XYZ file of C-alpha atoms in Angstrom:
559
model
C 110.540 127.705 -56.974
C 108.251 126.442 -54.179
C 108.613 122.870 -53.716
C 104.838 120.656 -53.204
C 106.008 118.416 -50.423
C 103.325 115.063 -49.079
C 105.248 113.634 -46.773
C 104.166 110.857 -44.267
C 106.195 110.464 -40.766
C 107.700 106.481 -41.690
C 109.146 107.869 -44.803
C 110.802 111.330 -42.968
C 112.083 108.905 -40.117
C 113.495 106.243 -43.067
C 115.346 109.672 -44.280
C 116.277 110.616 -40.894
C 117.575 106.907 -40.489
C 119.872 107.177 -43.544
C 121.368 110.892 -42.640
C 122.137 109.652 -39.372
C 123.852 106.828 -40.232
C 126.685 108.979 -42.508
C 127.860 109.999 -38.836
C 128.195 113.274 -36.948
C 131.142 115.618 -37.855
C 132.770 115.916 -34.584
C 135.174 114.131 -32.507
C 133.393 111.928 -29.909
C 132.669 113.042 -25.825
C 131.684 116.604 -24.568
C 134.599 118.680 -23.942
C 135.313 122.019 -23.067
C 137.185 123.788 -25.920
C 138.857 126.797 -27.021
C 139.766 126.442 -30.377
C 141.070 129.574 -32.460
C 139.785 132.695 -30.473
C 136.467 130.406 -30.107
C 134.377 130.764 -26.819
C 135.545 127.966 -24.501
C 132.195 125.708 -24.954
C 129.962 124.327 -23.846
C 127.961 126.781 -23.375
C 125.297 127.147 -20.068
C 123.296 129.717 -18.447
C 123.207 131.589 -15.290
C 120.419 133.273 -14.248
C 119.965 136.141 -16.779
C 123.855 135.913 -18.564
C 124.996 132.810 -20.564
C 128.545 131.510 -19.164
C 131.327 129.394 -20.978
C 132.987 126.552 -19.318
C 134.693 127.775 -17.157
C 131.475 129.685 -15.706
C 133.056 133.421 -16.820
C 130.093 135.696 -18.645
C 130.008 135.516 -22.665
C 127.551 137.644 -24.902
C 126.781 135.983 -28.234
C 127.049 138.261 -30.889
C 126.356 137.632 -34.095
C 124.849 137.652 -37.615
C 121.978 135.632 -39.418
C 123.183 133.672 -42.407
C 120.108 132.687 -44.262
C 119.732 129.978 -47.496
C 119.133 126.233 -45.879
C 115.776 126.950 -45.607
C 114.980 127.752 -48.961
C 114.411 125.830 -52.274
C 118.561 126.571 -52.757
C 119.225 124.127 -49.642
C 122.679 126.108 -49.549
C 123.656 128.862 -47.669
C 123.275 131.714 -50.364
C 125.663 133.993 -52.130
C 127.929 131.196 -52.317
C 126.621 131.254 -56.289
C 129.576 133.726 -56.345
C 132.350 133.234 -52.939
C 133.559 130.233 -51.295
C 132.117 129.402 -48.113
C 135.571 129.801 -46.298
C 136.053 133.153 -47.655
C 132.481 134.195 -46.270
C 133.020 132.719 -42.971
C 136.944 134.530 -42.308
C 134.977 137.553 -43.529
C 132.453 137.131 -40.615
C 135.111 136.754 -38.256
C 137.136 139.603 -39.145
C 133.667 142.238 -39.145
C 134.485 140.665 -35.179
C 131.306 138.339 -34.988
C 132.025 135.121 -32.763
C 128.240 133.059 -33.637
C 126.361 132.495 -37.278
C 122.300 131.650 -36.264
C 121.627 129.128 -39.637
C 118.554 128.805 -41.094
C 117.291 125.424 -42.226
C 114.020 123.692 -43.179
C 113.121 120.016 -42.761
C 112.710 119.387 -45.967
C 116.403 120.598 -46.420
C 117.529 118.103 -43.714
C 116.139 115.413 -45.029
C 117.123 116.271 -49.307
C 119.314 113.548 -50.261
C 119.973 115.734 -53.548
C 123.294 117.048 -54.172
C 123.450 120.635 -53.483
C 123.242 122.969 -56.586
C 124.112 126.373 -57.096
C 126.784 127.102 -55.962
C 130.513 128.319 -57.568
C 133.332 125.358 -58.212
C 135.493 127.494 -60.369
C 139.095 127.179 -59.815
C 138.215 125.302 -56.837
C 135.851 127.492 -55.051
C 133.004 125.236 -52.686
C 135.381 121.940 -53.461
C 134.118 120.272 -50.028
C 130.787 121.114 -51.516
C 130.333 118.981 -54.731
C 128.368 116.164 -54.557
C 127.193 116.954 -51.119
C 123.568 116.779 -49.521
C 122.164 120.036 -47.488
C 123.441 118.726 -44.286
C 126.536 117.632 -45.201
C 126.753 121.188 -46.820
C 125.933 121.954 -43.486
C 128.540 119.797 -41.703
C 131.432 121.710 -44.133
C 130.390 125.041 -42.791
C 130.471 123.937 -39.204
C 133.987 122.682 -39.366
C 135.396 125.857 -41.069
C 133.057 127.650 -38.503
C 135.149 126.374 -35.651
C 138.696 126.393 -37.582
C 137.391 130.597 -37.872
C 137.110 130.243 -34.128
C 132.669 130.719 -34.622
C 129.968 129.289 -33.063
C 126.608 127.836 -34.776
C 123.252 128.353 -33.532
C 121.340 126.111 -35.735
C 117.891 127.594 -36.394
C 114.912 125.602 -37.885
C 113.462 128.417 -40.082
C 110.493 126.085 -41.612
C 109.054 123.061 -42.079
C 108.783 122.748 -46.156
C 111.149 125.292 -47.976
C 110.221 128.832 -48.293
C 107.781 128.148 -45.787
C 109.108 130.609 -42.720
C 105.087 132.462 -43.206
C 103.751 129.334 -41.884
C 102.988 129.828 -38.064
C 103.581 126.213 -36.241
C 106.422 123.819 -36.203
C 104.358 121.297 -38.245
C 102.310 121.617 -41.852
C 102.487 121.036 -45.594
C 102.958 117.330 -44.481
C 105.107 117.845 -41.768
C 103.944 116.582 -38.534
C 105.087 117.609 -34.816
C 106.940 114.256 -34.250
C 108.671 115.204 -38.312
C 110.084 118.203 -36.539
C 110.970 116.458 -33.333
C 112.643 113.676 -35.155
C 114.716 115.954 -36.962
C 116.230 118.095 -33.977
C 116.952 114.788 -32.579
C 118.690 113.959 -35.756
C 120.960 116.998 -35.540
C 121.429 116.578 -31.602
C 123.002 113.206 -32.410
C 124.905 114.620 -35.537
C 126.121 117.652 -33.951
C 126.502 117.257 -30.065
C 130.447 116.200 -29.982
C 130.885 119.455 -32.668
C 132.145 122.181 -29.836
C 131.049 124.892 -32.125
C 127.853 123.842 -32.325
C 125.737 125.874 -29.423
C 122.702 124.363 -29.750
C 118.712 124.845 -30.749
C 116.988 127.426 -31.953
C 113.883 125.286 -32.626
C 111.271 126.988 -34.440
C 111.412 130.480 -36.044
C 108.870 132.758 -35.077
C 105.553 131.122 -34.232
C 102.264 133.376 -34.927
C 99.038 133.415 -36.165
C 97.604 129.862 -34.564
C 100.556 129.412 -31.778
C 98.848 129.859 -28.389
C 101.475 129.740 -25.351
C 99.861 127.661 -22.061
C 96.771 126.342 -23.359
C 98.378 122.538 -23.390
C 96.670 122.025 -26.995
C 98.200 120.641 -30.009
C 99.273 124.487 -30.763
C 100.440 125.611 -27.620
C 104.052 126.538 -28.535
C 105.193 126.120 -24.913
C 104.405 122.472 -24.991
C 105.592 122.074 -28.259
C 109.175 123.772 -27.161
C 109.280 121.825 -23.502
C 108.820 118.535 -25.815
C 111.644 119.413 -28.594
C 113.765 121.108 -26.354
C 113.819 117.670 -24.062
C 114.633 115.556 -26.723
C 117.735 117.399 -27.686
C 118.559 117.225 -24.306
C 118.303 113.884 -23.839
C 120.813 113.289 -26.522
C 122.790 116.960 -26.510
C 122.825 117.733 -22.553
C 125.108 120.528 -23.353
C 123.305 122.506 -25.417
C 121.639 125.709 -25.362
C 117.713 125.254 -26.314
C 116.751 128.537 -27.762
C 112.748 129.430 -27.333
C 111.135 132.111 -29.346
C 107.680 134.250 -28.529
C 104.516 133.917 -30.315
C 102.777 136.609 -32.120
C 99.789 137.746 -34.164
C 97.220 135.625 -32.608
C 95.187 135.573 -29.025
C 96.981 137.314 -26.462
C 98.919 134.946 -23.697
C 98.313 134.671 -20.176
C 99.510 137.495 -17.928
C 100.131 139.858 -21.789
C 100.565 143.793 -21.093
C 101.350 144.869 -24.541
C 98.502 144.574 -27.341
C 100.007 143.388 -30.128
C 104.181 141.960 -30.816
C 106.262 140.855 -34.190
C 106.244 137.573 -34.705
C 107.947 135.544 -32.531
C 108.096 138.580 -30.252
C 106.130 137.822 -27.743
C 107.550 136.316 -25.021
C 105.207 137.541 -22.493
C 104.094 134.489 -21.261
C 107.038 133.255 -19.502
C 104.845 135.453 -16.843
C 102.950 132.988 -15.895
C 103.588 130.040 -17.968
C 107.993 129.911 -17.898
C 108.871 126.922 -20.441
C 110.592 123.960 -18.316
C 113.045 121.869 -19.436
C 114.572 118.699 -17.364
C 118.204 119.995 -17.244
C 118.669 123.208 -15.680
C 120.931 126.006 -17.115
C 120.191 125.365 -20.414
C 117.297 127.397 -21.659
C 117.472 130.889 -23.904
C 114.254 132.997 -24.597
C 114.768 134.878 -28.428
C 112.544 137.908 -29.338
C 112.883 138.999 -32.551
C 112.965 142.826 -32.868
C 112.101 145.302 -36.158
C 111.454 148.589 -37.479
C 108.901 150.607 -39.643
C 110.970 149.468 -42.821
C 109.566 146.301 -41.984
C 106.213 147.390 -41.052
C 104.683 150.314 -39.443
C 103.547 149.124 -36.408
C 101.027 151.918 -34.421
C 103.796 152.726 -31.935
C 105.802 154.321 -34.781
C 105.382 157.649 -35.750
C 104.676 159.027 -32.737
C 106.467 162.175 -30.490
C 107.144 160.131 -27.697
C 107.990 156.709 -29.816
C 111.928 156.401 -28.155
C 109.783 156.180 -24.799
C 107.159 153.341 -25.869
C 110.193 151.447 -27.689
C 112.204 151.360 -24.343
C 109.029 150.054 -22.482
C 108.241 148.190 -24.459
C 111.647 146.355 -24.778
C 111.267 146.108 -21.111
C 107.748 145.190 -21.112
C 107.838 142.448 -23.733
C 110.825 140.604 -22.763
C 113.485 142.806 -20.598
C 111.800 141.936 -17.761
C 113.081 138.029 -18.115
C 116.695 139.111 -18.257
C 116.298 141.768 -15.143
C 114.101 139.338 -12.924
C 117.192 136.978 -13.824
C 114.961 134.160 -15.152
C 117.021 133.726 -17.933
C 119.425 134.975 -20.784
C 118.406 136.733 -23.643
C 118.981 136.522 -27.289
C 117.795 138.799 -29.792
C 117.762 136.464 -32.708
C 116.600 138.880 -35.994
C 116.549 142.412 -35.676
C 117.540 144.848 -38.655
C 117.268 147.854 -41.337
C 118.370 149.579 -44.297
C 119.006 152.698 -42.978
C 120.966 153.794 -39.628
C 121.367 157.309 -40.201
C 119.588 159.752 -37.221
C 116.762 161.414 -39.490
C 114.973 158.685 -41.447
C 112.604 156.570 -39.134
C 114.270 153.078 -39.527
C 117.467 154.641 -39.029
C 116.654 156.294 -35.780
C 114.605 153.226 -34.145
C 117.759 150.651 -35.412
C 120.047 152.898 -33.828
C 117.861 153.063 -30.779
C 118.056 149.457 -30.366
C 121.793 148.740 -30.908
C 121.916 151.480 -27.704
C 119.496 149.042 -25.841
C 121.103 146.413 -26.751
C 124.842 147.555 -26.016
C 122.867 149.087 -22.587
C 121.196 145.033 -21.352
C 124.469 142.798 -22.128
C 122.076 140.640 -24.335
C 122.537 138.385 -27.277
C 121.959 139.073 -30.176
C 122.249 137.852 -34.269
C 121.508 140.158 -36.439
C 119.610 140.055 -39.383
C 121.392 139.464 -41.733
C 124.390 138.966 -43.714
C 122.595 138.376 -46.766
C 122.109 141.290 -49.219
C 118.943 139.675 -50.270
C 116.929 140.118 -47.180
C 114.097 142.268 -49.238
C 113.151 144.466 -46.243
C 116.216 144.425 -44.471
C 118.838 144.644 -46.483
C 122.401 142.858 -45.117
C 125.497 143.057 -43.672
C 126.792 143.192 -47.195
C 126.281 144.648 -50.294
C 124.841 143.301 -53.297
C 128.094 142.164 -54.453
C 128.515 139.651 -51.663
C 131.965 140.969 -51.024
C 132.317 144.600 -49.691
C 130.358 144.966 -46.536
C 127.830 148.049 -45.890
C 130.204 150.864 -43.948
C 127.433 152.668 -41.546
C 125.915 149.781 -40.629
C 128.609 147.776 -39.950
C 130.182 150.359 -38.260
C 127.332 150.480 -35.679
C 127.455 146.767 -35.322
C 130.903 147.071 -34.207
C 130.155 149.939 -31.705
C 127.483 147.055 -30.237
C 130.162 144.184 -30.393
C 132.453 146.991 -27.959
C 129.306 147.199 -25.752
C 129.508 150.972 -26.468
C 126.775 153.599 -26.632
C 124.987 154.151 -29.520
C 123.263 157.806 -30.597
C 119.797 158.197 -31.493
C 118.642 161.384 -30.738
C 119.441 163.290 -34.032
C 118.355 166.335 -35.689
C 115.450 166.076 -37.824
C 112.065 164.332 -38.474
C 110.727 162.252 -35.434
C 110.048 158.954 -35.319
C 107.391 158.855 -38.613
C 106.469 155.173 -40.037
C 106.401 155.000 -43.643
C 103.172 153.793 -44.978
C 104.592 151.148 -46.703
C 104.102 147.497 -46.536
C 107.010 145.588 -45.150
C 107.896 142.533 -47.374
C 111.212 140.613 -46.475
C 112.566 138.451 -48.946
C 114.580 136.901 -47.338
C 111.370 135.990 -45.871
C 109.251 137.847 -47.777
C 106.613 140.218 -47.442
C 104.184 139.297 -45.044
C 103.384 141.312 -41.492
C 106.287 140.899 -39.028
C 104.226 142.599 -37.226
C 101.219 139.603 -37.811
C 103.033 139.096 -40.850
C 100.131 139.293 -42.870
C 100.366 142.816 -43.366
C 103.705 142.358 -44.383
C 105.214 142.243 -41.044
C 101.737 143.452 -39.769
C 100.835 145.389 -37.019
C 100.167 142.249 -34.812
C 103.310 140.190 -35.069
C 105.158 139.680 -37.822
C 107.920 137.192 -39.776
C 111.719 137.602 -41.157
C 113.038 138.309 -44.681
C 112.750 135.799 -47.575
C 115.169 135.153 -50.098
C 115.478 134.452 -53.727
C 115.444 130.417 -54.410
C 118.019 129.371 -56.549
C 117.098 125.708 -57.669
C 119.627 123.961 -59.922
C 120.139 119.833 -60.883
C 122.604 117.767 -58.926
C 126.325 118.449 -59.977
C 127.844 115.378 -59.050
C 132.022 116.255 -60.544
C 134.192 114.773 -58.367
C 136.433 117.525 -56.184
C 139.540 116.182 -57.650
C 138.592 116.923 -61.046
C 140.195 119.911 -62.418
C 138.280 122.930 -62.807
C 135.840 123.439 -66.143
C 137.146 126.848 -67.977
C 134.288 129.766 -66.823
C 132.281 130.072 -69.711
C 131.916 132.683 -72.201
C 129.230 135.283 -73.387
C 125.931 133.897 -74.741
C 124.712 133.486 -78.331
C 122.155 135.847 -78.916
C 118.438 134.428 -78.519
C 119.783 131.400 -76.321
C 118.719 132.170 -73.069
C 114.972 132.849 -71.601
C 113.930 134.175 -68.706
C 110.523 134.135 -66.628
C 109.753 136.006 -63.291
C 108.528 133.926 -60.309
C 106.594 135.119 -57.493
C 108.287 133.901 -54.563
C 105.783 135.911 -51.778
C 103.064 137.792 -51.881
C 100.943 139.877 -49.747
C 97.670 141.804 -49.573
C 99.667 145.086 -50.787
C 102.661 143.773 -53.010
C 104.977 140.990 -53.915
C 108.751 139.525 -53.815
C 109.669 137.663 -56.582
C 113.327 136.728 -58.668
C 114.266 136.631 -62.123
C 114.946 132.798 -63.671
C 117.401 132.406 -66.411
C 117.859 129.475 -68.296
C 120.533 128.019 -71.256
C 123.460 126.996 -72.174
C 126.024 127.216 -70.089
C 127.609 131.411 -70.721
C 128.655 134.267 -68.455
C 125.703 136.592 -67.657
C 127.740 139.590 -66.657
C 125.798 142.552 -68.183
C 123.554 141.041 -69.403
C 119.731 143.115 -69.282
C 116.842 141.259 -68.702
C 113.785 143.578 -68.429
C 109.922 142.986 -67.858
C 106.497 145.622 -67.836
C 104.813 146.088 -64.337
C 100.778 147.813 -64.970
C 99.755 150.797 -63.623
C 99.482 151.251 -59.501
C 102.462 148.594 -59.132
C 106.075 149.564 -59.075
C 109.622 147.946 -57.485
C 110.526 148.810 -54.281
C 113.875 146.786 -53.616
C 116.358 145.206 -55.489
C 119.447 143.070 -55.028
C 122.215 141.405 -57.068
C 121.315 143.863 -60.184
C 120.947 147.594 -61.360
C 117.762 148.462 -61.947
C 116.508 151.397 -64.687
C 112.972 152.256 -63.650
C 110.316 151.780 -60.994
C 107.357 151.370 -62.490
C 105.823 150.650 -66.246
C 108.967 148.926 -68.287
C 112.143 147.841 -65.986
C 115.109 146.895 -66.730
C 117.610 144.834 -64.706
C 121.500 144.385 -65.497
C 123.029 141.747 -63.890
C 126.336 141.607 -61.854
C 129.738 140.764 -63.278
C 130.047 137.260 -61.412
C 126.548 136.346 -62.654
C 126.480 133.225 -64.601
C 124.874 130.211 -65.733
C 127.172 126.757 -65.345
C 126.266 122.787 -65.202
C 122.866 123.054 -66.526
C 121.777 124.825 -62.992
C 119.445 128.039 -64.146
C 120.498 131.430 -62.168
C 117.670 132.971 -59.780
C 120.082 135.304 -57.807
C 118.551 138.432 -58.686
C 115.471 139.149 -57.154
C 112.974 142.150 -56.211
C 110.133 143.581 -54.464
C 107.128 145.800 -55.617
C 104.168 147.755 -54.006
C 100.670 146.358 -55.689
C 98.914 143.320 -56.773
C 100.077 143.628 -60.400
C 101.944 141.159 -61.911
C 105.673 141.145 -64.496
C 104.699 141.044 -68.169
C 106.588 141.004 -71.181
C 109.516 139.724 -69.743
C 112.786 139.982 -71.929
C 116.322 139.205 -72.193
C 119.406 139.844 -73.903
């Protein structure tokens, strides 16, 4: 569910006012600190490599943990784990940083957060608690896991990571300034806390150097100085543009979203403390969206210049570090397409020294897929066997047997950001600079139990004809959709339970998560997974899909 947000500044900054006043998490005065394996922080930067405190080279590697920035306002899959759990699972797959999506509107939600599992005290620090102190919770079992936090704003209004600028949908540029001061103020004695990744992938009307109200350059020199004026130690994290005029000084013709970062050419973003900025391309594949240098015989060539060509050249002319912050696939074998380019950029990556997140630990990323399976538990083996070989630094092969480098025709449509170009994300992660997955919202009321009360017994099956279901769109593009299944009723475990809906002719499901499907096109059936559930009046939304066409779920079914 999308959430219709009018918003004036004076009310955002009252908001702002109150969040501030609960108090930041962390203990008070910078300090280097090496807390349980941790990276000794702060962090700074040195020519082209980031450096801990005591000055020694450090490479940020880590994964993308998506959900503040949708209409959940929670970190997802925690419908089913406790956030601990999740995080000493990160750490073990040998990650040391979590990039966090959030949206504004998240920040300032004084609503309890919903959705997620307090069974036999699971998410305990949870009840009753806002987005951001949801947020502070996972920051301080972030650093007791010995991980570091790259806060990311995703969006302005939830759901809203296709929207090109920093401001819109009654968010204005001094909203979204205002709220990274906010966090700055809440955050900057947290040692985990790295700093700002302030604005996910501008495209479309983002300009870089022009000095108008949508140069993104400005925009980031302006945000980036604010948190420093209140965070001096922090890293300020700058993304590309993408999909619309080509920057000053721009080789390439076209970039993802957020990807190009070309303009640091001639138009480098200053900030007024040195050794503090980070430039962040974000890097994907033909599952995403087949951009024209796909499917070509000499593709492995054009990636690697173009790598070099689009942002490589910042790290090698050592005008700053680089982090990759979203890149990701399904598939990492060495025939299929996907598989080879992913594998070819783990080698680059592994090859440069960068930084990278990757995208993402979510199995609900639509086009991407995650770290983990749909079952939130059990982790994807060949892909997270790769990520490993990259966390070593080691080579990774590319040059199979089989098919060269051939793009699907497909539209790419990320839930986890949905289905629009990456590549100019209106072609679904199109050709010109596209976006990052969407997920599934999982709206729920306020459960407000107090974290001393005992557990409530997990409930049982449900009477037949008591629940109802609808589908809701949650992104759609010129050549398909992303959408989830909502389930409402009484309180009653949903394990096996078949819900099932009738797609027209020309349309037919692509991707699916959180539930087996029967069928691709015409009538479809979807069983849901064993720890599926409806509890505390909060309808389930966890199981989601995608489909290629403009036709729309009928008849839909359950029980």
């Amino acid at each position: 569910m999308r959430r219709s947000l009018t918003l004036i500044a004076t009310s955002l900054l009252v908001a702002l006012a109150v969040a501030a006043a609960s108090g930041a998490p962390g203990a008070s005065g910078a300090r280097a600190r090496k807390a349980g394996g941790m990276i000794a922080t702060p962090l700074a930067t040195k020519g082209s490599r980031i450096v801990d405190a005591a000055g020694r080279p450090v490479v940020l590697q880590g994964v993308n943990w998506f959900g503040f920035e949708t209409s959940n306002h929670l970190a997802h899959g925690l419908w089913s784990r406790d956030y601990r759990d999740v995080l000493a699972q990160v750490r073990r797959l040998g990650f040391n940083t979590i990039r966090l999506p959030f949206s504004l509107a998240a920040i300032r939600s004084r609503e309890a957060v919903t959705g997620a599992d307090f069974a036999a005290g699971k998410n305990a620090a949870l009840r009753g608690a806002t987005p951001l102190e949801a947020i502070d919770a996972i920051v301080q079992e972030a650093e007791r896991q010995g991980l570091l936090i790259l806060l990311d704003n995703h969006s302005h209004a939830d759901n809203a990571y296709t929207e090109g600028l920093w401001y819109g949908q009654g968010f204005s540029e001094d909203d979204w300034v205002e709220t990274w001061k906010l966090l700055a103020k809440r955050y900057r004695d947290q040692p985990n806390v790295i700093g700002a990744d302030l604005k996910n992938e501008p495209h479309a009307e983002a300009t870089w150097g022009t000095g108008g109200p949508t140069d993104w350059r400005r925009a980031a020199e302006r945000a980036g100085n604010a948190v420093l004026g209140i965070a001096p130690n922090w890293l300020i994290v700058v993304e590309g543009v993408g999909g619309g005029a080509p920057v000053p000084g721009q080789q390439l013709d076209t970039h993802w979203w957020g990807g190009n970062l070309e303009g640091v050419r001639k138009h480098p973003v200053r900030l007024d403390r040195a050794g503090r900025l980070v430039y962040s391309p974000h890097e994907y594949g033909p599952g995403v969206f087949p951009q024209p240098w796909f499917g070509r015989a000499n593709t492995p060539a054009l990636l690697e210049q173009r790598w070099k060509t689009g942002f490589g050249f910042i790290a090698e002319q050592g005008i700053a570090p680089i982090l990759v912050g979203e890149f990701g696939g399904r598939n990492v074998d060495m025939t299929s397409a996907e598989g080879r380019w992913q594998r070819q950029f783990f080698d680059y990556i592994s090859r440069t020294g960068a930084s990278w997140t990757y995208w993402a630990l979510n199995p609900n990323s639509g086009d991407t897929g995650g770290v983990l399976k749909d079952d939130w538990t059990s982790v994807q083996p060949a892909k997270t066997a790769l990520l490993q070989r990259m966390i070593a630094r080691q080579r990774v092969a590319f040059r199979g047997s089989g098919a060269v480098f051939t793009a699907p025709r497909r539209s790419r449509g990320r839930v986890r950001r949905g289905a629009v170009p990456r590549a100019g994300k209106p072609a679904a992660r199109a050709p010109a600079s596209p976006a990052s997955p969407a997920a599934p919202s999982q709206p729920a009321p306020a459960q407000p139990a107090a974290p001393a009360q005992p557990a409530a017994p997990a409930p049982g099956p449900p009477a037949p004809g008591s629940l109802s279901a609808t589908v809701v769109v949650e992104n759609s593009w010129n050549a398909g959709w992303c959408g989830h299944l909502e389930i409402s009723g009484p309180d009653a475990a949903l394990a096996g339970v078949r819900a099932a809906f009738t797609l027209p002719a020309g349309t037919r499901v692509t991707q699916t998560w959180n539930a087996e499907r029967s069928g691709d096109s015409g009538r479809i059936t979807l069983t849901l997974p064993a720890w599926a559930q409806l509890a505390g009046g909060a309808a389930y939304a966890a199981t989601g899909f995608c489909v290629e066409g403009s036709g729309s779920a009928g008849d839909v079914t359950i029980g």
